[in-house]
PDB file of C-alpha atoms in Angstrom:
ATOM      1  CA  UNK A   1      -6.776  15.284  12.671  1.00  0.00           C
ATOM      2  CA  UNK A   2      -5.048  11.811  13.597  1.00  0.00           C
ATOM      3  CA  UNK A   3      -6.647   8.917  11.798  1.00  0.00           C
ATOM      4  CA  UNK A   4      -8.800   6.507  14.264  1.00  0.00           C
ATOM      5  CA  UNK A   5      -7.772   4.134  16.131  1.00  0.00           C
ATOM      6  CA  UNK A   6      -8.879   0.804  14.384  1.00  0.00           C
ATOM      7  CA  UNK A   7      -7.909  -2.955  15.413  1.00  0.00           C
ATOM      8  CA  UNK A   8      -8.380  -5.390  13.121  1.00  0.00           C
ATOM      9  CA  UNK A   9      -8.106  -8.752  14.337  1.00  0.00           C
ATOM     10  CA  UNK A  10      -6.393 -11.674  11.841  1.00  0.00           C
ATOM     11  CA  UNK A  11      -8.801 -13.854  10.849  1.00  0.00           C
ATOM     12  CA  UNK A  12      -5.297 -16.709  10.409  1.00  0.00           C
ATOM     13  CA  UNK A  13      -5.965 -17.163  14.004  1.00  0.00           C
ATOM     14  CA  UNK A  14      -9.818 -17.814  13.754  1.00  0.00           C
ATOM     15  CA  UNK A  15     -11.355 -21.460  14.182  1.00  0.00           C
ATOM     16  CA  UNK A  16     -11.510 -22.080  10.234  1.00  0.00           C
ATOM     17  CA  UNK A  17     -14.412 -24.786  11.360  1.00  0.00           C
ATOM     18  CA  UNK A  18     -16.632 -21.804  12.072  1.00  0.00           C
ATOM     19  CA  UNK A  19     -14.850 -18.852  10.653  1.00  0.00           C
ATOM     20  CA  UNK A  20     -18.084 -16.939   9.472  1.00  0.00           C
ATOM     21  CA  UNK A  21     -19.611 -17.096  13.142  1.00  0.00           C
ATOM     22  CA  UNK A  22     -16.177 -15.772  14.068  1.00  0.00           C
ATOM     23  CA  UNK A  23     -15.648 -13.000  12.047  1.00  0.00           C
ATOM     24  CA  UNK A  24     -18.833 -11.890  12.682  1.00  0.00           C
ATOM     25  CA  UNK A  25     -18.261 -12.335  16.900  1.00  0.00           C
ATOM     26  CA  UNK A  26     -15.076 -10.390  16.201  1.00  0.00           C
ATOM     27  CA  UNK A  27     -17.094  -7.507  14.771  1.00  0.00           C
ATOM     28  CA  UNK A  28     -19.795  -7.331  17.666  1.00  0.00           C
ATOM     29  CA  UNK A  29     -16.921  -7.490  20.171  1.00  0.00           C
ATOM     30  CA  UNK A  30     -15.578  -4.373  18.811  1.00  0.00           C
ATOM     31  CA  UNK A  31     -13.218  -4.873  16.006  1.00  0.00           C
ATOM     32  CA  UNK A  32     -14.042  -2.236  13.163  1.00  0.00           C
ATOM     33  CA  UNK A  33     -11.842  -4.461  10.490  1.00  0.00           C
ATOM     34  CA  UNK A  34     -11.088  -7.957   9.317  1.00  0.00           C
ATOM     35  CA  UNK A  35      -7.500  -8.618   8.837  1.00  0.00           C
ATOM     36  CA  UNK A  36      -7.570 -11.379   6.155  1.00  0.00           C
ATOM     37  CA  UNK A  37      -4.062 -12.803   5.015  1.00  0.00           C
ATOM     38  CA  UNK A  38      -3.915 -14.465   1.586  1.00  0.00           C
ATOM     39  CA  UNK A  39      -0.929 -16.349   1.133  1.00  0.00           C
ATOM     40  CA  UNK A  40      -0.208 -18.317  -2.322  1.00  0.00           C
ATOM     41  CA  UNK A  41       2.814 -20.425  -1.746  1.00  0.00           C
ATOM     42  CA  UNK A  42       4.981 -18.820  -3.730  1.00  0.00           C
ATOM     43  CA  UNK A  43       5.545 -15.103  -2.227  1.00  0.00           C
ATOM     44  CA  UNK A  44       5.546 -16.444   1.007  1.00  0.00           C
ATOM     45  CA  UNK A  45       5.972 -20.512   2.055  1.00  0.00           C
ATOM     46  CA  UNK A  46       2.799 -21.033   3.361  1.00  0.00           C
ATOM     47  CA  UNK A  47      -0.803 -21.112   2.279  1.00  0.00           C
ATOM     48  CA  UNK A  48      -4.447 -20.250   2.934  1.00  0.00           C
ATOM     49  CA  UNK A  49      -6.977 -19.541   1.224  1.00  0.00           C
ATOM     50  CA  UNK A  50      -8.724 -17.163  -1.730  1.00  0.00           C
ATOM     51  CA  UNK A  51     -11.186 -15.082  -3.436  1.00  0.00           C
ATOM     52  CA  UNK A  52     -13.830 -17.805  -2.502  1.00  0.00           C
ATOM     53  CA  UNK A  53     -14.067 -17.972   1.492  1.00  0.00           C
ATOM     54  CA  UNK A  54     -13.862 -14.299   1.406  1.00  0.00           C
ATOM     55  CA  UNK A  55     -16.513 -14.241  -0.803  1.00  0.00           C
ATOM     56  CA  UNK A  56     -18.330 -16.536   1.970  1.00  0.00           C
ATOM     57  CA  UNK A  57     -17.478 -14.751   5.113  1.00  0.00           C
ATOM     58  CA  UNK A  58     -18.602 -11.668   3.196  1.00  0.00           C
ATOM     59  CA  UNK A  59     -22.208 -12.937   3.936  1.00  0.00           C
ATOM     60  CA  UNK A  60     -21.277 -13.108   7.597  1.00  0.00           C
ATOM     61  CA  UNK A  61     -20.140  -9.684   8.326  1.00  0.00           C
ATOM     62  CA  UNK A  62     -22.162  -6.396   6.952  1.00  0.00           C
ATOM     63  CA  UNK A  63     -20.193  -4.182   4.543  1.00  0.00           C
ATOM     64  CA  UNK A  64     -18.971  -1.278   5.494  1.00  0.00           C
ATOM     65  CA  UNK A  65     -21.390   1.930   5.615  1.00  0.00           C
ATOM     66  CA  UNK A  66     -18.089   4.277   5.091  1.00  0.00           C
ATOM     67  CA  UNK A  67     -14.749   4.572   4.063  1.00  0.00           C
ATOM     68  CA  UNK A  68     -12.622   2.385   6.572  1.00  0.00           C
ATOM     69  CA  UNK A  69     -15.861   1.665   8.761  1.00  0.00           C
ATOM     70  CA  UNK A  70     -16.843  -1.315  10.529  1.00  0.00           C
ATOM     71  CA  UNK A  71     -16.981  -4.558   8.295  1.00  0.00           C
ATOM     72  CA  UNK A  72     -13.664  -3.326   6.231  1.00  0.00           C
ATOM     73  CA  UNK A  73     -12.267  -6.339   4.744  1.00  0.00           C
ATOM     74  CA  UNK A  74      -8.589  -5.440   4.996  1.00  0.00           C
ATOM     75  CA  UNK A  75      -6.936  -7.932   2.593  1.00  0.00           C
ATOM     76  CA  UNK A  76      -3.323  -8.388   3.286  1.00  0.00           C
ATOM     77  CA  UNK A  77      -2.131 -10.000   0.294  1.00  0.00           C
ATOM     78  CA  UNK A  78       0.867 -12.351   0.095  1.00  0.00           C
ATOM     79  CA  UNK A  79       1.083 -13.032  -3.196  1.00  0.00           C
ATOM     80  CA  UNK A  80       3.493 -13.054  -6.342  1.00  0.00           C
ATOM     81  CA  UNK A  81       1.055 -11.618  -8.709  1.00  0.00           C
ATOM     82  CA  UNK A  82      -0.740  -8.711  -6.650  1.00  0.00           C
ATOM     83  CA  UNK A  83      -2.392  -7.211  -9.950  1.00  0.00           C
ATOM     84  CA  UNK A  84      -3.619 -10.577 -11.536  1.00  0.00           C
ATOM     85  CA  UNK A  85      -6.160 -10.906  -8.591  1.00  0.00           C
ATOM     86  CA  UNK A  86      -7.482  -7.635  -8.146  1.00  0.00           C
ATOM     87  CA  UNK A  87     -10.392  -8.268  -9.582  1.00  0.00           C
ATOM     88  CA  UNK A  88     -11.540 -11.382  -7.689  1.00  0.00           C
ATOM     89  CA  UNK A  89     -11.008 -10.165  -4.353  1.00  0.00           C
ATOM     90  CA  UNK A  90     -13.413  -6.982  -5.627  1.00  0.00           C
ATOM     91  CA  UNK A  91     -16.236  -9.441  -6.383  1.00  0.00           C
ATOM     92  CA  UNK A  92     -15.383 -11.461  -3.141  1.00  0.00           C
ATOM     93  CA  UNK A  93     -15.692  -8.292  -0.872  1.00  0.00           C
ATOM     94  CA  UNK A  94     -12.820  -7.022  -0.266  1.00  0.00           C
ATOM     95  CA  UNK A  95     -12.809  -3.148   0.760  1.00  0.00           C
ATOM     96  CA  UNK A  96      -8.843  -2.893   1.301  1.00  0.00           C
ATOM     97  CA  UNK A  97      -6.723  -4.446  -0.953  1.00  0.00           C
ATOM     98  CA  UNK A  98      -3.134  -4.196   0.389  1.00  0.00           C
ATOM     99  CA  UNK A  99      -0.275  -5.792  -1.634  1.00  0.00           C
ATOM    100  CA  UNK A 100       3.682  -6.520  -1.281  1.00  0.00           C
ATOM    101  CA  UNK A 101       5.588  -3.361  -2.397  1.00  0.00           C
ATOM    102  CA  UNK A 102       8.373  -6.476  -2.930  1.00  0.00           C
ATOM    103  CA  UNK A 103       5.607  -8.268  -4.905  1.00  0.00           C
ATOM    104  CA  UNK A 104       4.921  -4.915  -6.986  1.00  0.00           C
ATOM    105  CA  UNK A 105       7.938  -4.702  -8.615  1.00  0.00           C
ATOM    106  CA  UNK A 106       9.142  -8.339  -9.532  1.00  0.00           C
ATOM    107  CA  UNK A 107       5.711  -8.873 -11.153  1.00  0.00           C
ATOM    108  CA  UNK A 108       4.043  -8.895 -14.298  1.00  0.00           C
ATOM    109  CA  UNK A 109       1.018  -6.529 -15.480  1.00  0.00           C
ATOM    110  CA  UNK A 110      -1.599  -9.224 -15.989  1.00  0.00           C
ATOM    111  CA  UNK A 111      -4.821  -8.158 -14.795  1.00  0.00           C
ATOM    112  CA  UNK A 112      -7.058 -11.219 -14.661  1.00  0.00           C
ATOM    113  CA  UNK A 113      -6.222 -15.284 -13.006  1.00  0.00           C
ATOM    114  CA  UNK A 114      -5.755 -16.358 -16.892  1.00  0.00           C
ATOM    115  CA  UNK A 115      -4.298 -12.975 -18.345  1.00  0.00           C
ATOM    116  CA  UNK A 116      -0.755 -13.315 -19.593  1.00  0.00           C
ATOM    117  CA  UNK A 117       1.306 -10.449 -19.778  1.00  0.00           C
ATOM    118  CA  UNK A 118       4.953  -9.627 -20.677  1.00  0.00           C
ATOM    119  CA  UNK A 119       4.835  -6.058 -19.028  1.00  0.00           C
ATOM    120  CA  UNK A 120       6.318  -5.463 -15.618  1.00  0.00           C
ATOM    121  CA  UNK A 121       3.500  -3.606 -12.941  1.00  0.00           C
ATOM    122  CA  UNK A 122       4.757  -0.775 -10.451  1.00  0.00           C
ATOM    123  CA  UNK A 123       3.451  -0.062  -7.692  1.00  0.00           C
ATOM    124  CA  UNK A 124       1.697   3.218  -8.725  1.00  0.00           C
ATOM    125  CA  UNK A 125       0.111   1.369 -11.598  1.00  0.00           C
ATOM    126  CA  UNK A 126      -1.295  -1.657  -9.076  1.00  0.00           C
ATOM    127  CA  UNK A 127      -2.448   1.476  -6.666  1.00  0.00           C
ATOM    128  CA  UNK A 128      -4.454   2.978  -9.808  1.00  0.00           C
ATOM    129  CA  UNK A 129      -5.858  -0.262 -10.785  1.00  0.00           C
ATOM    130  CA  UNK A 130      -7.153  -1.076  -7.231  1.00  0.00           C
ATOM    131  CA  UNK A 131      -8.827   2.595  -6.902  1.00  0.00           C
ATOM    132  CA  UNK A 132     -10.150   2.161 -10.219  1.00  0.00           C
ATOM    133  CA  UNK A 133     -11.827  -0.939  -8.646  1.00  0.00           C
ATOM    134  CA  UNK A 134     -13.460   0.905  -5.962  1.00  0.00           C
ATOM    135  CA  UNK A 135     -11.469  -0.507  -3.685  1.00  0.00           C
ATOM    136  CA  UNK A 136      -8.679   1.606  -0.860  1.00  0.00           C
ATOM    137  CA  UNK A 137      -5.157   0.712  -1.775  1.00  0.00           C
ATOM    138  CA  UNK A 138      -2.813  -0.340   1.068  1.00  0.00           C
ATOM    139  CA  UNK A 139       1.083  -1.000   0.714  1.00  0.00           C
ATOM    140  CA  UNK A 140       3.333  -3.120   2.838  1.00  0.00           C
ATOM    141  CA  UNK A 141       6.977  -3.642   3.233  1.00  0.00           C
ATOM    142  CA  UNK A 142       8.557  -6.750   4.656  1.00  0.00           C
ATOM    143  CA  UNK A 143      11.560  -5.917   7.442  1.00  0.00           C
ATOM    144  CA  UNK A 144      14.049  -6.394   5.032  1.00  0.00           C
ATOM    145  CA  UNK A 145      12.810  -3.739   3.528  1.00  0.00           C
ATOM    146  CA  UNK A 146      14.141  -0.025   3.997  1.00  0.00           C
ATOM    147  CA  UNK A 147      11.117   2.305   4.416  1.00  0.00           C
ATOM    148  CA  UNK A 148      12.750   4.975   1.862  1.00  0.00           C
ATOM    149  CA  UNK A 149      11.479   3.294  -1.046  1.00  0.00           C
ATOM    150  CA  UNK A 150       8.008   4.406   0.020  1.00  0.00           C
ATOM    151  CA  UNK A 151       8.889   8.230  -0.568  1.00  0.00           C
ATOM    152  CA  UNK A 152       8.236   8.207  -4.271  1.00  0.00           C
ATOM    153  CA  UNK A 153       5.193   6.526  -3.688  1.00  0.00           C
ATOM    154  CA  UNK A 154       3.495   8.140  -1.327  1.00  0.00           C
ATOM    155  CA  UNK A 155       4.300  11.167  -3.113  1.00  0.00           C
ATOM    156  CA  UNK A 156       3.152  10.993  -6.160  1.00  0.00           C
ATOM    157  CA  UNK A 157       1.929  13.737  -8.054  1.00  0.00           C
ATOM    158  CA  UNK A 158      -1.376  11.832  -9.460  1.00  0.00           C
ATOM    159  CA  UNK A 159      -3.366  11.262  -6.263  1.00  0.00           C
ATOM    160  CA  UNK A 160      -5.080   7.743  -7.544  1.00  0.00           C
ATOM    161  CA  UNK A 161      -1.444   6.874  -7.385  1.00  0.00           C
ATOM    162  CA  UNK A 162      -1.105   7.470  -4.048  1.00  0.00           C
ATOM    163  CA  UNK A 163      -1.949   4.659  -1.013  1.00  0.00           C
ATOM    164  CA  UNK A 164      -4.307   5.225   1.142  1.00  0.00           C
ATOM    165  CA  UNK A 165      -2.845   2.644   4.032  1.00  0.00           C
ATOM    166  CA  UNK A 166       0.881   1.949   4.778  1.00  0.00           C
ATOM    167  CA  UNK A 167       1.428  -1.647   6.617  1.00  0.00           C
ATOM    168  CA  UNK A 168       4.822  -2.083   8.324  1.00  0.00           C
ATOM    169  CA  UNK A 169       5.571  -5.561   9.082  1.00  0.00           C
ATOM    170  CA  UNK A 170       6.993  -6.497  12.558  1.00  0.00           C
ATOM    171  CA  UNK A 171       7.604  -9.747  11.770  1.00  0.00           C
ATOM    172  CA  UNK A 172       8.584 -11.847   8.413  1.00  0.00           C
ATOM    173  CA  UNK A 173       5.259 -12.130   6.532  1.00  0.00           C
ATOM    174  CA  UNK A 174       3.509 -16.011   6.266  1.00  0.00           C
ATOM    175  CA  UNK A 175       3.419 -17.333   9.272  1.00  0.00           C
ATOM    176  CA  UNK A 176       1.609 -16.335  12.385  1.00  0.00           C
ATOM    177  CA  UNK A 177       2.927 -16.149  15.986  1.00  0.00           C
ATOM    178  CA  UNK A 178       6.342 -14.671  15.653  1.00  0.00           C
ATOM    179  CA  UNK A 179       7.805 -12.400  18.177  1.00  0.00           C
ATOM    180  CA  UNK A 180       7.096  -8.789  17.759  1.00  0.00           C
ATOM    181  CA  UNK A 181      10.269  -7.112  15.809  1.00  0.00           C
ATOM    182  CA  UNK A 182      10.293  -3.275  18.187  1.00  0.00           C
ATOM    183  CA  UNK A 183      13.600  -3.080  15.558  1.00  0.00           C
ATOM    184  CA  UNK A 184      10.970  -1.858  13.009  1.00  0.00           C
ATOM    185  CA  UNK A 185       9.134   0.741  14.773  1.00  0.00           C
ATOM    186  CA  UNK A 186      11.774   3.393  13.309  1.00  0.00           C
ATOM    187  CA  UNK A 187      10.037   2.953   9.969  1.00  0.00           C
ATOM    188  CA  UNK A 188       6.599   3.958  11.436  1.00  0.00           C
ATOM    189  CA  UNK A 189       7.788   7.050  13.213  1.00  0.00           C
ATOM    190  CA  UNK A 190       9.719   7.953   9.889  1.00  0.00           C
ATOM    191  CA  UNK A 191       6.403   7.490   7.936  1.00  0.00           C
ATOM    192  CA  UNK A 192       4.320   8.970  11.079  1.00  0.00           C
ATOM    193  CA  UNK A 193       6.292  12.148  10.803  1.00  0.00           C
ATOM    194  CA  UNK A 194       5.861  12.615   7.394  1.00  0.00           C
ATOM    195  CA  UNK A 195       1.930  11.864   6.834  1.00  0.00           C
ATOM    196  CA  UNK A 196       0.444  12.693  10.345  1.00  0.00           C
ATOM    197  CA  UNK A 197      -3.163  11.691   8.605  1.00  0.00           C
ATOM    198  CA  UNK A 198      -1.787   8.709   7.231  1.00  0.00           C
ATOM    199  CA  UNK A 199      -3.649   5.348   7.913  1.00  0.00           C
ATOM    200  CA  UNK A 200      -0.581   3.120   9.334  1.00  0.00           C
ATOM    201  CA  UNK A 201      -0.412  -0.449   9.722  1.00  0.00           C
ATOM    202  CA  UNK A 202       1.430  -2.491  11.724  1.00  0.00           C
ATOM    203  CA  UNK A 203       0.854  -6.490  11.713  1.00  0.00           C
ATOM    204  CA  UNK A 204       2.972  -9.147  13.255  1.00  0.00           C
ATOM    205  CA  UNK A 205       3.391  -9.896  17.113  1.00  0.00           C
ATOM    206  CA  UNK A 206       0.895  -7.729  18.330  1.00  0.00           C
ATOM    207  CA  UNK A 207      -0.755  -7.802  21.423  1.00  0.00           C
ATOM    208  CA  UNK A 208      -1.200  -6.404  24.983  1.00  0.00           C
ATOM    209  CA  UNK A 209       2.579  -6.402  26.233  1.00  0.00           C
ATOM    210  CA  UNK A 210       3.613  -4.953  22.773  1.00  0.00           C
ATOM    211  CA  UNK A 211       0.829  -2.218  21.813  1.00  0.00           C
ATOM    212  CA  UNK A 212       2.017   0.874  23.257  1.00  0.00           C
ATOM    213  CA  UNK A 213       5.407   0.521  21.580  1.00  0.00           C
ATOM    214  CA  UNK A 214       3.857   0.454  18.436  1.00  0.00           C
ATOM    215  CA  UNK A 215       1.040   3.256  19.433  1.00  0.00           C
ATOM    216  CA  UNK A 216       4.464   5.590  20.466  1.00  0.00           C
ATOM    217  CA  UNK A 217       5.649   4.575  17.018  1.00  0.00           C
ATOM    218  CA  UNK A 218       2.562   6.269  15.607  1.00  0.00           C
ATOM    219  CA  UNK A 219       0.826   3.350  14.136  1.00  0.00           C
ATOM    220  CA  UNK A 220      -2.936   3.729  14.473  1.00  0.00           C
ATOM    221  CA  UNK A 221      -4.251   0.384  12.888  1.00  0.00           C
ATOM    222  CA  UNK A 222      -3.525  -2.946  14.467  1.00  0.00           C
ATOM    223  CA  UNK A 223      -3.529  -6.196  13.406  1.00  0.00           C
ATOM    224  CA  UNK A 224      -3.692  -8.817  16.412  1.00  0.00           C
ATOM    225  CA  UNK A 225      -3.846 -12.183  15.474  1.00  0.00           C
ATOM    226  CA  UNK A 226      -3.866 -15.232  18.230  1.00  0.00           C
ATOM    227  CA  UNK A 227      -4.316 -12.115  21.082  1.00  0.00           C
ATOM    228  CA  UNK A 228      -7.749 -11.612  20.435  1.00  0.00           C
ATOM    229  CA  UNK A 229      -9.252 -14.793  19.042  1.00  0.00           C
ATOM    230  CA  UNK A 230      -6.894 -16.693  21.862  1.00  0.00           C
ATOM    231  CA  UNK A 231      -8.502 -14.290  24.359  1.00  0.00           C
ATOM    232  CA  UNK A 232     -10.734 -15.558  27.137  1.00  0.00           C
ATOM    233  CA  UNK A 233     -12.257 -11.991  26.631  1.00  0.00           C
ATOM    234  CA  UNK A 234     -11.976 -10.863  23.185  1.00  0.00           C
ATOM    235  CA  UNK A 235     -14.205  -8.060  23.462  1.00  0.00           C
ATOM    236  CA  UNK A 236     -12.031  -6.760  26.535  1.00  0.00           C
ATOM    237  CA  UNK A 237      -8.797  -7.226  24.649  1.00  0.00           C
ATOM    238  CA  UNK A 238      -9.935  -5.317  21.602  1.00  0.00           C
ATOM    239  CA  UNK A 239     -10.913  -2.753  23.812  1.00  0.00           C
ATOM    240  CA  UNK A 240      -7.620  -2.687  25.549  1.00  0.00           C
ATOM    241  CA  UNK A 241      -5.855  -2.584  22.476  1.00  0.00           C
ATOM    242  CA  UNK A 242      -8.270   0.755  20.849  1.00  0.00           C
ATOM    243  CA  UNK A 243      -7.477   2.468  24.318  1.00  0.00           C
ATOM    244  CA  UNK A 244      -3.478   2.606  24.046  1.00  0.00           C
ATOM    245  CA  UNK A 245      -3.684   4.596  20.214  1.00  0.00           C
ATOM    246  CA  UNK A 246      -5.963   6.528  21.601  1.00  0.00           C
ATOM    247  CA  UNK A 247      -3.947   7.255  24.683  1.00  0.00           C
ATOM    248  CA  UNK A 248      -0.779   8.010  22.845  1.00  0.00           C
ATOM    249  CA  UNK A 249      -2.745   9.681  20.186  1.00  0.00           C
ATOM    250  CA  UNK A 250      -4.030  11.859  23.048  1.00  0.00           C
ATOM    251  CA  UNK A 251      -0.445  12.002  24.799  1.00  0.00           C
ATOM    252  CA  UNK A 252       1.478  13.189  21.675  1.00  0.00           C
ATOM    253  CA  UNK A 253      -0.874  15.855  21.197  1.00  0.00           C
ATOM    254  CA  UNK A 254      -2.779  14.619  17.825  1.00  0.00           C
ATOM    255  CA  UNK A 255      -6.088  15.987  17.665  1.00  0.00           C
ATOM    256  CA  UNK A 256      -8.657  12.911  17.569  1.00  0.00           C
TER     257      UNK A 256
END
């Protein structure tokens, strides 16, 4: 069984005058999931924003009823210290918490915003530590990144080890707007091929001239950023967007 087709707009490219009225619109014009991209400054160049206007747009947008349903708060996190913030984004709302695989393993164990900690975190111990926060664990690699080091990872003998969402970035992670990056779509087919029920990620350049490449590729979720909430039609778009997974889905012969 292939794993649904699920857009999930980017919330960067929202009118952050309004943004709960936004997200919300976003939902009733089809998206299942919030893309929400938390940069700090330091893993990435730019910034945006925290645990506290997730926490408000939260009260905008109606958890989820199931596992990956409509209202999933997919977190993409940007950040240096992926385990130190766990917590807060759990209180905030957050139903996906997807870190840096590069973050992972340059950072320290603390657990908390004022924890200290002289321990290094892996990313089988972050992955434990979000699931033990109720939360589905999602890991993403940056291009520069070769998709082998996922193997271990993904196949992990302890299962709370194990991610429940890959995200391949096709484009260099904190800024939005760049130009789609086809030269990573090897690394989704190589993941495809290997977990067929698998949620995959892609994020970065997507939109309606770009979609079925990365459908082909075999990713199933898809961020869109400025397509849909630049969109005269957003509802149409999203829809557009659902309809070429599920057409590839149907075309390489994945059961739906």
């Amino acid at each position: 069984m292939a794993p649904a087709a699920i857009i999930a707009p980017s919330i960067l490219s929202a009118d952050f005058a309004n943004l709960g009225a936004e997200c919300s619109k976003t939902i009733q014009d089809g998206a299942q999931w919030l893309h929400i991209d938390i940069m700090d400054g330091h893993f990435v160049p730019n910034l945006t924003f925290g645990a506290p206007v997730v926490t408000k747009i939260r009260s905008h947008v109606e958890r989820p009823k199931t596992a990956y349903g409509t209202g999933t708060f997919d977190c993409h996190m940007m950040i240096a210290e992926p385990k130190r913030w766990v917590t807060e984004f759990q209180k905030a709302g957050c139903d996906l918490y997807c870190f840096h695989y590069e973050a992972a393993i340059a950072s320290t164990a603390a657990d908390s915003p004022s924890a200290q900690s002289e321990h290094k975190t892996s990313p089988a111990e972050l992955i434990r530590f979000i699931h033990q926060h109720g939360m589905k664990a999602g890991i993403a690699i940056k291009p520069d990144t070769p998709v082998d080091v996922l193997w271990p990872i993904l196949e992990s003998a302890e299962q709370e080890e194990r991610p429940d969402m890959v995200l391949i970035m096709t484009v260099y992670p904190g800024f939005g707007g760049q130009k789609f990056m086809a030269s990573e779509l090897p690394k989704v087919r190589a993941v495809r091929e290997h977990y067929p029920d698998l949620n995959i990620e892609v994020d970065g350049g997507l939109g309606l001239g770009t979609i079925e490449q990365a459908a082909e590729a075999g990713a199933n979720v898809i961020v869109a950023g400025s397509a849909v909430f630049g969109a005269q039609d957003p509802a149409d778009v999203i829809l557009k967007l659902r309809a070429a997974v599920e057409k590839s889905q149907a075309g390489s012969g994945v059961k739906l």
